[in-house]
Coordinates of C-alpha atoms and ligand atoms in Angstrom, one line a residue:
X1 CA -12.4 -83.2 57.1
X2 CA -10.6 -79.9 58.4
X3 CA -10.3 -77.1 54.4
X4 CA -6.6 -77.4 53.1
X5 CA -4.7 -78.1 50.0
X6 CA -6.4 -80.1 47.9
X7 CA -9.9 -80.3 49.4
X8 CA -12.9 -79.4 48.3
X9 CA -15.1 -76.0 49.7
X10 CA -19.0 -76.6 49.3
X11 CA -20.4 -73.2 50.8
X12 CA -23.4 -70.2 50.4
X13 CA -22.1 -66.9 50.0
X14 CA -24.0 -63.4 50.1
X15 CA -21.6 -61.0 48.1
X16 CA -22.6 -57.4 49.7
X17 CA -21.5 -53.7 49.1
X18 CA -20.4 -50.3 51.4
X19 CA -23.5 -49.1 50.8
X20 CA -25.7 -52.8 51.9
X21 CA -26.8 -53.7 49.2
X22 CA -27.0 -57.3 47.9
X23 CA -25.3 -57.6 44.8
X24 CA -24.9 -61.8 44.4
X25 CA -26.6 -64.5 46.2
X26 CA -26.0 -67.7 46.1
X27 CA -29.0 -69.9 44.8
X28 CA -27.6 -72.8 44.9
X29 CA -24.2 -74.1 47.8
X30 CA -20.9 -73.6 45.1
X31 CA -18.9 -75.8 45.0
X32 CA -14.6 -74.4 44.4
X33 CA -10.8 -76.4 45.2
X34 CA -8.6 -75.0 47.1
X35 CA -5.6 -74.7 46.7
X36 CA -4.3 -71.2 45.3
X37 CA -6.1 -72.8 41.9
X38 CA -7.4 -69.2 41.5
X39 CA -11.0 -70.8 41.7
X40 CA -11.5 -68.4 44.0
X41 CA -10.4 -64.7 46.0
X42 CA -6.8 -65.3 47.4
X43 CA -8.4 -64.0 50.7
X44 CA -11.2 -66.4 50.9
X45 CA -8.9 -69.3 50.6
X46 CA -6.8 -67.9 53.3
X47 CA -10.2 -67.2 55.8
X48 CA -11.2 -70.9 55.0
X49 CA -7.8 -72.8 55.4
X50 CA -7.9 -75.2 58.4
X51 CA -11.7 -74.4 59.2
X52 CA -14.8 -77.4 58.8
X53 CA -18.3 -77.3 57.4
X54 CA -20.1 -75.0 59.4
X55 CA -17.7 -72.2 60.0
X56 CA -19.0 -69.1 58.9
X57 CA -17.5 -65.4 58.5
X58 CA -18.2 -62.2 56.8
X59 CA -15.1 -60.9 54.6
X60 CA -14.4 -56.9 54.2
X61 CA -12.8 -56.5 51.4
X62 CA -10.9 -53.2 50.2
X63 CA -11.3 -53.1 45.9
X64 CA -7.1 -54.6 45.6
X65 CA -8.2 -58.1 47.6
X66 CA -11.5 -58.3 45.5
X67 CA -12.7 -58.0 42.2
X68 CA -8.9 -54.6 42.1
X69 CA -9.3 -50.7 41.3
X70 CA -11.6 -48.8 38.4
X71 CA -9.7 -49.6 35.9
X72 CA -9.9 -45.6 33.4
X73 CA -7.4 -47.6 31.0
X74 CA -10.0 -50.2 30.0
X75 CA -13.4 -48.0 29.6
X76 CA -12.8 -47.2 25.8
X77 CA -15.8 -45.3 23.6
X78 CA -16.7 -47.0 20.6
X79 CA -18.3 -45.7 17.3
X80 CA -21.9 -47.1 17.7
X81 CA -21.6 -47.6 13.7
X82 CA -18.8 -50.6 14.7
X83 CA -21.5 -53.3 17.3
X84 CA -24.3 -55.5 16.0
X85 CA -27.8 -54.0 15.2
X86 CA -29.6 -53.6 18.5
X87 CA -26.6 -53.1 21.0
X88 CA -27.3 -52.3 24.4
X89 CA -27.0 -51.1 27.8
X90 CA -25.6 -53.0 30.5
X91 CA -25.3 -55.5 27.5
X92 CA -21.3 -58.0 27.7
X93 CA -19.1 -58.6 24.5
X94 CA -16.4 -59.8 24.3
X95 CA -13.4 -57.8 23.1
X96 CA -9.1 -56.6 23.8
X97 CA -8.2 -54.4 25.9
X98 CA -5.5 -52.6 25.0
X99 CA -2.4 -54.5 26.4
X100 CA -4.6 -57.1 24.0
X101 CA -6.0 -59.5 27.2
X102 CA -9.2 -60.8 26.5
X103 CA -12.1 -58.7 28.2
X104 CA -15.6 -58.7 28.7
X105 CA -17.0 -55.5 28.8
X106 CA -20.1 -54.0 29.3
X107 CA -21.9 -51.1 28.1
X108 CA -22.2 -48.4 30.0
X109 CA -23.9 -45.5 28.2
X110 CA -24.6 -44.8 24.4
X111 CA -25.1 -41.8 22.8
X112 CA -25.3 -40.0 19.8
X113 CA -22.9 -42.1 17.5
X114 CA -21.0 -43.2 19.9
X115 CA -20.9 -46.1 23.2
X116 CA -18.6 -46.3 26.0
X117 CA -18.0 -49.8 27.0
X118 CA -16.8 -50.6 30.5
X119 CA -13.8 -53.4 31.1
X120 CA -13.2 -53.7 34.4
X121 CA -15.7 -55.8 36.3
X122 CA -18.5 -55.4 37.1
X123 CA -17.3 -54.7 40.6
X124 CA -14.2 -52.5 40.7
X125 CA -13.4 -50.2 42.5
X126 CA -16.2 -51.1 45.8
X127 CA -15.0 -52.9 48.5
X128 CA -17.1 -56.3 49.8
X129 CA -18.1 -58.0 51.8
X130 CA -18.4 -62.0 51.1
X131 CA -20.9 -63.9 53.7
X132 CA -19.2 -67.2 53.6
X133 CA -21.1 -71.1 55.1
X134 CA -19.5 -73.5 54.5
X135 CA -21.5 -77.0 53.7
X136 CA -19.7 -79.9 52.9
X137 CA -15.4 -80.3 52.7
X138 CA -13.9 -83.7 51.1
X139 CA -10.8 -84.6 49.3
X140 CA -10.5 -83.7 45.6
X141 CA -9.7 -86.2 42.8
X142 CA -6.9 -87.2 40.9
X143 CA -9.2 -85.4 37.8
X144 CA -9.9 -82.3 40.4
X145 CA -6.6 -81.5 40.5
X146 CA -5.4 -82.3 36.7
X147 CA -8.3 -80.0 36.0
X148 CA -7.8 -77.6 38.5
X149 CA -12.0 -77.2 40.2
X150 CA -13.8 -79.4 41.6
X151 CA -16.5 -81.2 39.5
X152 CA -19.9 -82.6 41.2
X153 CA -23.7 -82.0 40.8
X154 CA -22.3 -77.6 42.5
X155 CA -19.0 -77.7 40.7
X156 CA -17.7 -77.5 37.8
X157 CA -19.8 -79.1 34.3
X158 CA -18.5 -80.5 30.9
Ligands
ZN1 ZN1 -13.0 -80.8 35.2

């Protein structure tokens, strides 16, 4: 079966940055619903479209095609007093960006009574290389299409 609109693709993946450091690697295969459901990056869908089980590729994506450029507007300094005690560098919390959208902020630095937060995706601003291997392709169920994501062992659980 070929990958196309409303197929569920199970794949293994590895994400490497421009310095050759592995950022993420699938411990188990992951499944996504193919067909512009925002389940994965558009460039990944483009590369896999029309392919079959066994297809493997390595995509090098510019930051803009991966997790976006680093947006300085999402870097904020906030008084430590506004945080629950025990705030640590590397910790994450939900907050609002200046445009009101909800984001996950990562604590980058704590200096004195100030906390530096970054609401960018941790991989923003990086050229990334994605190594993908297609393990399974199947037709999506009507329910999966309605939910706009894949179910099953390697998909969405709820
Ligand atoms: Zn669902």
